[in-house]
XYZ file of C-alpha atoms in Angstrom:
605
model
C -27.925 -11.347 -3.721
C -25.883 -8.737 -1.806
C -26.804 -6.589 1.217
C -25.019 -3.459 2.520
C -23.881 -4.278 6.052
C -25.440 -1.152 7.570
C -28.824 -2.329 6.232
C -28.464 -5.980 7.246
C -30.166 -5.585 10.641
C -33.321 -4.230 9.023
C -33.266 -6.600 6.042
C -32.094 -9.895 7.575
C -35.702 -11.117 7.569
C -35.573 -10.906 3.765
C -32.784 -13.510 3.632
C -34.363 -16.874 2.766
C -34.128 -19.655 5.344
C -32.046 -21.737 2.915
C -28.728 -23.563 2.820
C -25.846 -21.750 1.176
C -22.697 -19.662 1.382
C -22.243 -16.094 2.608
C -19.367 -13.788 1.631
C -18.467 -10.734 3.714
C -16.759 -8.089 1.544
C -14.750 -4.901 2.068
C -14.780 -2.590 -0.975
C -15.869 -5.539 -3.108
C -13.043 -7.819 -1.928
C -14.052 -10.992 -0.018
C -12.670 -10.925 3.553
C -14.543 -13.938 4.943
C -16.419 -16.876 3.412
C -18.690 -19.158 5.429
C -21.466 -21.690 4.897
C -24.690 -22.259 6.785
C -27.613 -24.661 6.881
C -29.785 -21.576 7.390
C -28.424 -18.355 5.930
C -31.043 -16.261 7.745
C -30.145 -17.657 11.197
C -26.407 -17.407 10.577
C -26.554 -13.793 9.387
C -28.856 -12.924 12.293
C -26.090 -14.077 14.648
C -23.781 -11.507 13.039
C -26.363 -8.738 13.388
C -26.646 -9.380 17.140
C -23.358 -11.045 18.152
C -23.563 -12.795 21.528
C -21.517 -11.664 24.540
C -17.994 -13.027 24.518
C -17.756 -13.290 20.729
C -14.129 -13.656 19.633
C -12.204 -10.514 18.582
C -11.543 -11.951 15.117
C -15.280 -11.942 14.303
C -15.669 -8.378 15.610
C -12.679 -7.244 13.518
C -14.143 -8.903 10.439
C -17.527 -7.205 10.945
C -15.790 -3.869 11.397
C -13.802 -4.301 8.171
C -16.695 -5.524 5.980
C -19.225 -3.234 4.313
C -21.487 -5.782 2.550
C -22.451 -9.442 2.530
C -23.391 -11.599 -0.452
C -25.377 -14.843 -0.211
C -25.339 -17.792 -2.628
C -27.918 -20.584 -2.302
C -27.115 -24.291 -2.675
C -29.238 -27.453 -2.605
C -27.385 -29.237 0.217
C -24.866 -28.536 2.979
C -22.298 -30.674 1.148
C -22.677 -28.440 -1.929
C -22.289 -25.388 0.324
C -19.117 -26.810 1.849
C -17.623 -27.542 -1.575
C -18.475 -24.028 -2.794
C -17.022 -22.546 0.399
C -13.763 -24.451 -0.142
C -13.533 -23.300 -3.772
C -14.203 -19.651 -2.871
C -11.600 -19.714 -0.091
C -9.047 -21.196 -2.481
C -9.875 -18.561 -5.119
C -10.001 -15.420 -2.949
C -7.821 -16.324 0.086
C -9.991 -14.157 2.397
C -8.215 -12.377 5.243
C -10.383 -13.811 8.029
C -10.386 -17.451 6.913
C -7.608 -19.827 7.896
C -4.690 -19.805 5.447
C -2.165 -22.651 5.620
C 0.407 -21.352 3.135
C 4.123 -21.938 2.739
C 4.218 -25.596 3.782
C 6.209 -28.099 1.725
C 4.386 -30.515 -0.568
C 5.519 -33.344 -2.807
C 4.667 -32.328 -6.371
C 4.108 -34.976 -9.047
C 3.984 -33.320 -12.468
C 1.451 -34.432 -15.072
C 3.873 -35.263 -17.874
C 4.600 -38.367 -19.925
C 7.519 -38.981 -17.542
C 6.496 -37.282 -14.272
C 8.921 -35.501 -11.968
C 8.589 -36.118 -8.201
C 9.958 -33.154 -6.252
C 9.515 -31.089 -3.080
C 7.901 -27.682 -3.545
C 6.324 -24.862 -1.564
C 4.051 -23.860 -4.425
C 0.365 -23.400 -3.774
C -1.309 -26.581 -5.093
C -2.616 -26.160 -8.646
C -4.552 -28.353 -11.054
C -1.727 -29.153 -13.492
C 0.073 -31.411 -10.995
C -0.662 -33.768 -8.140
C 0.306 -32.495 -4.685
C 0.941 -34.756 -1.685
C 0.861 -33.169 1.751
C 1.222 -30.666 3.238
C 4.180 -31.684 5.420
C 5.939 -29.834 8.221
C 9.559 -31.028 8.295
C 10.989 -29.818 4.984
C 14.496 -31.123 5.669
C 13.337 -34.655 6.389
C 10.918 -34.540 3.447
C 13.658 -33.500 0.990
C 15.904 -36.289 2.259
C 13.156 -38.883 1.884
C 12.131 -37.744 -1.590
C 15.794 -37.756 -2.657
C 16.203 -41.346 -1.425
C 12.911 -42.454 -2.984
C 13.855 -40.937 -6.351
C 17.202 -42.727 -6.214
C 15.695 -46.021 -5.089
C 13.087 -46.096 -7.883
C 15.429 -44.601 -10.502
C 13.221 -41.567 -11.151
C 14.503 -38.542 -12.994
C 15.447 -35.449 -10.966
C 16.230 -33.174 -13.945
C 13.859 -30.369 -14.920
C 13.972 -30.861 -18.675
C 10.672 -30.609 -20.549
C 10.946 -34.163 -21.902
C 7.771 -33.832 -23.968
C 9.149 -30.848 -25.930
C 12.921 -30.552 -25.504
C 14.561 -33.744 -24.298
C 18.376 -33.729 -23.982
C 20.495 -35.333 -26.700
C 22.044 -37.861 -24.318
C 21.497 -39.315 -20.872
C 23.270 -37.661 -17.953
C 25.714 -39.132 -15.462
C 22.869 -40.391 -13.215
C 22.053 -43.020 -15.855
C 25.669 -44.132 -16.096
C 25.766 -44.495 -12.286
C 22.540 -46.500 -12.171
C 20.622 -43.762 -10.332
C 18.092 -43.009 -13.082
C 16.328 -45.162 -15.667
C 16.829 -42.380 -18.273
C 13.331 -41.723 -19.630
C 14.903 -38.725 -21.419
C 16.425 -41.009 -24.077
C 13.677 -43.644 -24.107
C 15.644 -46.192 -22.057
C 12.451 -47.136 -20.201
C 8.892 -47.666 -21.442
C 6.279 -45.071 -20.523
C 4.115 -47.643 -18.728
C 7.048 -49.021 -16.736
C 8.109 -45.519 -15.678
C 4.528 -44.748 -14.681
C 4.503 -47.829 -12.451
C 7.739 -46.666 -10.787
C 6.211 -43.235 -10.114
C 3.063 -44.868 -8.728
C 5.145 -47.009 -6.362
C 7.141 -43.952 -5.275
C 3.948 -41.994 -4.532
C 2.453 -44.874 -2.548
C 5.684 -45.206 -0.599
C 5.763 -41.474 0.254
C 2.146 -41.735 1.423
C 3.059 -44.611 3.743
C 1.787 -47.583 1.681
C 4.970 -49.558 2.133
C 4.186 -53.166 3.060
C 3.026 -54.219 -0.411
C 5.980 -52.423 -2.040
C 8.533 -54.175 0.200
C 6.850 -57.499 -0.507
C 6.859 -56.873 -4.280
C 10.562 -55.867 -4.365
C 11.550 -58.913 -2.290
C 9.593 -61.188 -4.663
C 11.236 -59.636 -7.745
C 14.666 -59.882 -6.123
C 14.240 -63.599 -5.381
C 12.972 -64.260 -8.910
C 15.913 -62.416 -10.463
C 18.326 -64.404 -8.311
C 16.599 -67.675 -9.230
C 16.912 -66.773 -12.930
C 20.648 -66.122 -12.373
C 20.178 -62.402 -13.127
C 22.420 -61.436 -10.239
C 23.014 -57.862 -11.395
C 19.248 -57.178 -11.423
C 18.903 -58.882 -8.037
C 21.663 -56.656 -6.644
C 19.918 -53.503 -7.867
C 16.648 -54.615 -6.249
C 18.489 -55.374 -3.020
C 20.008 -51.865 -3.027
C 16.554 -50.378 -3.697
C 15.093 -52.316 -0.770
C 17.859 -51.163 1.570
C 17.430 -47.519 0.534
C 13.665 -47.628 1.076
C 14.039 -49.319 4.452
C 16.421 -46.511 5.388
C 13.605 -44.038 4.685
C 11.125 -46.057 6.770
C 13.543 -46.545 9.693
C 12.476 -44.960 12.964
C 8.743 -44.936 12.256
C 6.654 -46.129 15.184
C 3.940 -48.795 14.950
C 0.865 -47.539 16.844
C -1.319 -50.559 16.061
C -0.754 -54.040 14.617
C -3.667 -53.367 12.237
C -2.718 -52.210 8.736
C -5.047 -49.208 8.867
C -4.892 -45.546 7.792
C -5.946 -42.783 10.180
C -5.430 -39.049 10.737
C -5.655 -37.648 14.276
C -6.336 -33.908 14.466
C -6.368 -31.713 17.579
C -6.271 -27.961 18.067
C -6.079 -25.304 20.749
C -7.112 -21.642 20.541
C -4.986 -19.122 22.456
C -4.180 -15.407 22.073
C -6.287 -14.991 18.937
C -4.416 -17.860 17.255
C -5.262 -21.502 16.607
C -2.576 -24.181 16.977
C -3.047 -27.464 15.100
C -1.387 -30.872 15.240
C -2.263 -33.670 12.807
C -0.717 -37.152 13.114
C -0.716 -39.379 10.019
C -0.930 -43.148 10.510
C -0.485 -45.294 7.429
C -0.585 -49.105 7.523
C -0.547 -48.913 11.320
C 2.636 -46.816 11.498
C 3.004 -43.172 12.508
C 4.583 -41.723 9.345
C 4.277 -37.951 9.791
C 3.337 -35.125 12.131
C 1.920 -31.891 10.721
C 1.867 -28.717 12.816
C 0.463 -25.303 11.943
C -0.541 -22.054 13.579
C -3.078 -19.673 12.062
C -4.942 -16.541 13.013
C -8.170 -17.593 14.723
C -10.893 -17.864 12.049
C -14.328 -16.377 12.373
C -15.870 -19.852 11.889
C -15.344 -23.324 13.382
C -11.523 -23.857 13.569
C -11.814 -27.589 12.884
C -14.086 -27.242 9.863
C -11.829 -24.535 8.394
C -8.779 -26.744 8.933
C -10.418 -29.535 6.921
C -11.113 -27.126 4.058
C -7.543 -25.809 4.040
C -5.643 -29.040 4.794
C -7.412 -31.460 2.482
C -7.684 -30.613 -1.208
C -8.062 -32.370 -4.537
C -6.074 -35.628 -4.703
C -5.076 -35.333 -1.037
C -4.078 -38.426 0.898
C -7.345 -38.698 2.841
C -7.805 -41.755 5.087
C -11.177 -43.486 5.508
C -11.359 -42.449 9.183
C -10.281 -39.130 10.739
C -10.266 -38.910 14.524
C -10.695 -35.568 16.267
C -10.457 -34.305 19.810
C -13.535 -32.070 19.678
C -16.922 -32.101 18.055
C -17.144 -30.442 14.660
C -20.017 -28.307 13.421
C -21.792 -29.756 10.400
C -20.074 -33.143 10.765
C -22.238 -34.872 8.143
C -21.637 -32.214 5.469
C -17.868 -32.271 6.125
C -17.874 -36.069 5.807
C -19.767 -35.811 2.520
C -17.323 -33.186 1.252
C -14.275 -35.329 2.154
C -15.920 -38.418 0.668
C -16.229 -36.596 -2.635
C -12.536 -35.652 -2.536
C -11.368 -39.128 -1.592
C -13.668 -41.036 -3.926
C -14.683 -43.318 -1.069
C -16.402 -43.070 2.323
C -14.826 -40.891 5.042
C -16.038 -40.775 8.642
C -15.047 -38.366 11.424
C -14.906 -39.970 14.883
C -14.194 -38.873 18.463
C -12.966 -42.051 20.198
C -13.127 -42.636 23.941
C -11.100 -45.858 24.229
C -8.768 -48.188 22.344
C -5.657 -47.438 20.322
C -7.313 -44.509 18.518
C -7.948 -42.799 21.880
C -4.289 -43.370 22.773
C -3.280 -41.906 19.417
C -5.407 -38.865 20.234
C -3.592 -38.540 23.588
C -0.287 -38.602 21.717
C -1.556 -35.845 19.423
C -2.592 -33.771 22.474
C 0.885 -34.174 24.022
C 2.414 -32.996 20.755
C -0.015 -30.076 20.733
C 0.930 -29.005 24.291
C 4.617 -29.072 23.375
C 3.952 -27.167 20.135
C 1.995 -24.413 21.916
C 4.633 -24.109 24.666
C 7.495 -23.917 22.154
C 5.694 -21.243 20.130
C 4.941 -19.269 23.307
C 8.627 -19.461 24.303
C 9.623 -18.338 20.797
C 7.284 -15.351 21.164
C 9.011 -14.457 24.435
C 12.388 -14.665 22.697
C 10.978 -12.495 19.935
C 10.267 -9.922 22.635
C 13.981 -9.921 23.528
C 14.809 -9.580 19.825
C 12.480 -6.583 19.535
C 14.310 -4.945 22.450
C 17.615 -5.511 20.637
C 16.253 -3.770 17.535
C 15.101 -0.886 19.724
C 18.644 -0.623 21.145
C 20.096 -0.616 17.608
C 17.647 2.116 16.542
C 18.639 4.284 19.504
C 22.369 3.802 18.825
C 22.064 4.639 15.097
C 19.493 7.427 15.339
C 16.739 5.559 13.517
C 13.415 7.394 13.972
C 10.391 5.512 15.250
C 12.106 3.687 18.106
C 12.910 0.452 16.248
C 14.545 -0.864 13.068
C 12.415 -2.566 10.441
C 14.540 -2.936 7.310
C 18.332 -3.241 7.417
C 20.430 -3.220 4.252
C 24.072 -4.265 4.337
C 26.712 -3.952 1.629
C 29.773 -6.151 1.157
C 32.509 -6.038 -1.486
C 34.352 -9.085 -2.826
C 37.617 -8.517 -4.715
C 39.619 -11.704 -4.545
C 42.479 -10.772 -6.830
C 42.896 -7.603 -8.901
C 39.952 -8.174 -11.274
C 36.185 -8.823 -11.187
C 35.394 -6.617 -8.188
C 31.748 -7.190 -7.215
C 29.420 -6.025 -4.483
C 26.331 -7.392 -2.793
C 23.447 -5.815 -0.944
C 21.220 -7.919 1.312
C 18.009 -6.827 3.002
C 16.631 -8.029 6.335
C 13.109 -7.087 7.405
C 12.314 -7.635 11.072
C 15.431 -9.775 11.388
C 14.390 -12.061 8.515
C 16.187 -12.078 5.122
C 14.079 -10.695 2.270
C 15.781 -12.345 -0.711
C 13.483 -10.676 -3.230
C 15.319 -7.433 -2.393
C 18.873 -8.779 -2.607
C 20.999 -6.969 -5.212
C 24.328 -7.660 -6.939
C 26.637 -4.976 -8.320
C 29.398 -5.355 -10.887
C 31.763 -2.518 -10.020
C 32.345 -0.315 -13.072
C 34.263 2.795 -11.914
C 36.942 1.256 -9.691
C 40.086 -0.618 -10.702
C 41.893 -3.069 -8.422
C 41.331 -3.597 -4.717
C 39.591 -0.420 -3.590
C 36.827 -1.242 -1.106
C 36.226 2.419 -0.311
C 35.710 3.349 -3.971
C 33.507 0.293 -4.536
C 31.331 1.180 -1.509
C 30.912 4.706 -2.851
C 29.764 3.411 -6.247
C 27.274 0.947 -4.724
C 25.759 3.609 -2.443
C 25.359 6.043 -5.348
C 23.690 3.423 -7.536
C 21.454 2.170 -4.724
C 20.191 5.557 -3.541
C 19.823 6.957 -7.054
C 16.941 4.491 -7.324
C 15.526 5.778 -4.039
C 15.749 9.377 -5.275
C 13.920 8.440 -8.480
C 11.256 6.718 -6.315
C 11.939 3.309 -7.855
C 12.831 1.937 -4.400
C 12.316 2.823 -0.756
C 15.163 3.720 1.582
C 15.911 1.239 4.383
C 15.533 2.152 8.046
C 19.270 1.500 8.493
C 22.019 1.202 5.864
C 25.150 -0.680 6.984
C 28.479 -1.228 5.229
C 30.975 -3.950 6.005
C 34.113 -2.120 7.095
C 35.397 0.660 9.306
C 35.681 4.441 9.286
C 36.957 4.649 5.711
C 34.059 2.680 4.255
C 31.529 4.617 6.354
C 33.056 7.923 5.268
C 32.701 6.891 1.603
C 29.057 5.936 2.177
C 28.448 9.232 4.046
C 29.854 11.334 1.190
C 27.850 9.414 -1.422
C 24.629 9.780 0.580
C 25.202 13.498 1.164
C 25.935 14.013 -2.538
C 22.506 12.589 -3.384
C 20.737 14.655 -0.718
C 20.249 11.913 1.876
C 21.701 13.837 4.817
C 19.357 12.197 7.324
C 19.664 8.577 6.182
C 20.755 6.466 9.214
C 23.927 4.588 8.294
C 26.636 2.637 10.088
C 29.673 0.444 9.491
C 30.485 -2.862 11.177
C 34.244 -3.285 11.600
C 35.678 -6.726 12.231
C 37.474 -7.232 15.521
C 37.283 -8.957 18.874
C 34.674 -7.781 19.559
C 33.346 -6.101 16.412
C 32.930 -2.324 16.469
C 29.887 -0.387 15.252
C 30.633 3.033 13.752
C 27.634 5.317 13.300
C 27.278 8.068 10.720
C 28.094 11.447 12.210
C 30.162 10.120 15.114
C 33.900 9.579 15.371
C 33.968 6.896 18.072
C 32.319 3.450 18.012
C 28.825 3.221 19.494
C 28.475 1.394 22.809
C 26.048 -1.412 22.098
C 25.316 -4.824 23.595
C 26.711 -8.101 22.332
C 23.215 -8.985 21.065
C 23.252 -6.029 18.658
C 26.688 -7.004 17.325
C 25.535 -10.619 16.968
C 22.532 -9.658 14.811
C 24.615 -7.375 12.590
C 27.341 -10.027 12.376
C 24.850 -12.550 11.014
C 23.642 -10.059 8.405
C 27.271 -9.361 7.428
C 27.901 -13.110 7.007
C 24.936 -13.334 4.632
C 26.133 -10.293 2.643
C 29.600 -11.833 2.374
C 28.185 -15.184 1.235
C 26.093 -13.469 -1.422
C 29.035 -11.371 -2.665
C 31.415 -14.338 -2.871
C 28.814 -16.393 -4.773
C 28.513 -13.609 -7.357
C 32.292 -13.232 -7.547
C 32.669 -16.936 -8.358
C 29.983 -16.672 -11.003
C 31.787 -13.730 -12.618
C 35.097 -15.597 -12.608
C 33.379 -18.605 -14.187
C 32.010 -16.405 -16.964
C 35.450 -14.957 -17.640
C 36.992 -18.419 -17.760
C 34.366 -19.550 -20.258
C 34.853 -16.420 -22.335
C 38.627 -16.706 -22.432
C 38.564 -20.393 -23.437
C 35.761 -20.520 -26.010
C 35.984 -17.024 -27.444
C 37.346 -16.755 -30.975
C 37.366 -20.528 -31.560
C 36.968 -20.913 -35.348
C 33.436 -21.972 -36.237
C 32.071 -21.516 -32.680
C 29.777 -18.565 -32.129
C 27.545 -17.628 -29.171
C 24.883 -20.188 -30.146
C 27.314 -23.116 -30.225
C 28.982 -21.956 -26.990
C 25.605 -21.989 -25.231
C 24.772 -25.417 -26.676
C 28.097 -26.873 -25.470
C 27.778 -25.481 -21.948
C 24.124 -26.474 -21.691
C 24.960 -30.016 -22.789
C 28.113 -30.632 -20.735
C 27.459 -28.282 -17.812
C 30.948 -26.802 -17.339
C 34.291 -26.075 -19.006
C 35.895 -28.733 -16.799
C 33.611 -31.408 -18.281
C 34.245 -30.095 -21.800
C 37.971 -30.643 -21.293
C 37.393 -34.355 -20.606
C 35.256 -35.316 -23.600
C 36.298 -36.589 -27.027
C 35.977 -34.941 -30.418
C 33.184 -37.383 -31.305
C 31.209 -36.384 -28.207
C 31.669 -32.692 -29.025
C 30.530 -33.252 -32.610
C 27.401 -35.097 -31.404
C 26.032 -31.978 -29.666
C 23.081 -30.422 -31.500
C 24.282 -27.634 -33.790
C 27.942 -28.735 -33.832
C 29.917 -30.264 -36.709
C 33.250 -32.092 -36.987
C 35.493 -29.111 -37.832
C 34.040 -27.006 -35.003
C 34.414 -29.931 -32.570
C 38.059 -30.381 -33.548
C 38.681 -26.643 -33.086
C 37.126 -26.691 -29.594
C 39.094 -29.813 -28.666
C 42.354 -28.204 -29.810
C 41.663 -24.994 -27.890
C 40.695 -26.816 -24.679
C 43.689 -29.095 -24.695
C 45.975 -26.252 -25.632
C 44.791 -24.413 -22.504
C 45.221 -27.553 -20.388
C 48.792 -28.002 -21.642
C 49.790 -24.424 -20.731
C 48.119 -24.220 -17.318
C 47.951 -27.774 -16.092
C 51.587 -28.411 -15.105
C 53.692 -26.349 -12.756
């Protein structure tokens, strides 16, 4: 049942006094999803919003043009439906906690345990979310190594490799790819790794110690040594975690603070009595209860939900939220607001973390204000209309040696790299080291796409170089009809100099402007050099494997896919070459002869 918003005031009495979900829409697109024990009372509150209602709710009501209602039998059903609708439609005025790292466990015969920023989906198990991506990647790396789990991305169910990789030879992987471990045994290793990541460590330590002692008692000293190394690696991961209670209990402590139309959250995870993780997030203030919306966004299917969650404030619809979380966990979940004991002290710790988090974000916002002023200064110096610079594109040329001249173009939007808009150029019209000619070609190719409306022009186009490079860019732009495109060149020096299109002398700008442009230039240079190396690698491969009798493109790809690089190919035997899928003995001997012929000519001085 759907009601136009301009008719809701007159028709709200028609809405049944039932439990359910309501969906505010703008042009048919959901912008906010909520649930209510009484849909009539809840929608009445939107018809006549009380004084002091938050701006987010007013903005939502202004954007929406209709509201749909869906009835459910219970509040728990309404909460589950609300969570599913939010996940499906990602409404603008609900909380969205996107972009956080998770641990992804694939649903394969031999699962892969890896860090990802993907939105959780049904075809894998997701642990998290987490906040500290660097620490999480380190821990997952160590856990994978300790348990001998695979880190390759082969589809082992469909296309397993022909042989185990170097990790197996080094004792870092149990090699499920070649059947060196039973499916059930590998599944147990993955299960232990998941429990360890989630903080269930006491039983795992105890089990490894028991197996290590047994192996030693059976005189299997090599196995005992491997278990000892595993134990040491896992203890390295657990080092530095603080015990908050001697009880081996699991708890989450969640606090939040609303300020400046935003909501700041801190969640502390306690597993087996130890503080194992801190999660922080900031979101636009939702139209509903911030705590209830956090539960819907933070906890999903197969989440690590503890039996008790402690909160700093009361939550609307506590019983229905508990029922919803109980269904997700598969066991009872209670939400408590403690006043004494170690859980109250844990809550105090969460509040201290929250105060620091809010202050640091506020300080960052102040610094952002300084950054905005710097962009305004850059816009004024370079004649960018609108008073500030949004998108900056910078070009760099890499020509180490006389061949394989390449260029790169990087894009920064609001001072942040937009890697989806990075571009690489293989220079086609210039021979040798000619930066000016290469810049001209890149500008022509780049802005030809703008002229054909395939791309948008940046607010500011910058080249790495001095007057010569800027002059080449100016001529190329003018030739395509872009007489008013703001452009500049950043010349290296001490300090750097900024030359602006249409002026003969360097612009007088602050050190902050030069610092920002210098960082963008460093990124452009890194991107260009990476492409240059890739091109050189391709040429090396082509020159070595081209025209080898009996080796066509298919066999070349198979060899490089199997061994990874030409350097590795040069170290293997004829038998190993012949064992690669698609190869035979004569072709292997021909490759071996070519590789070692090249080594003999180039290896010695």
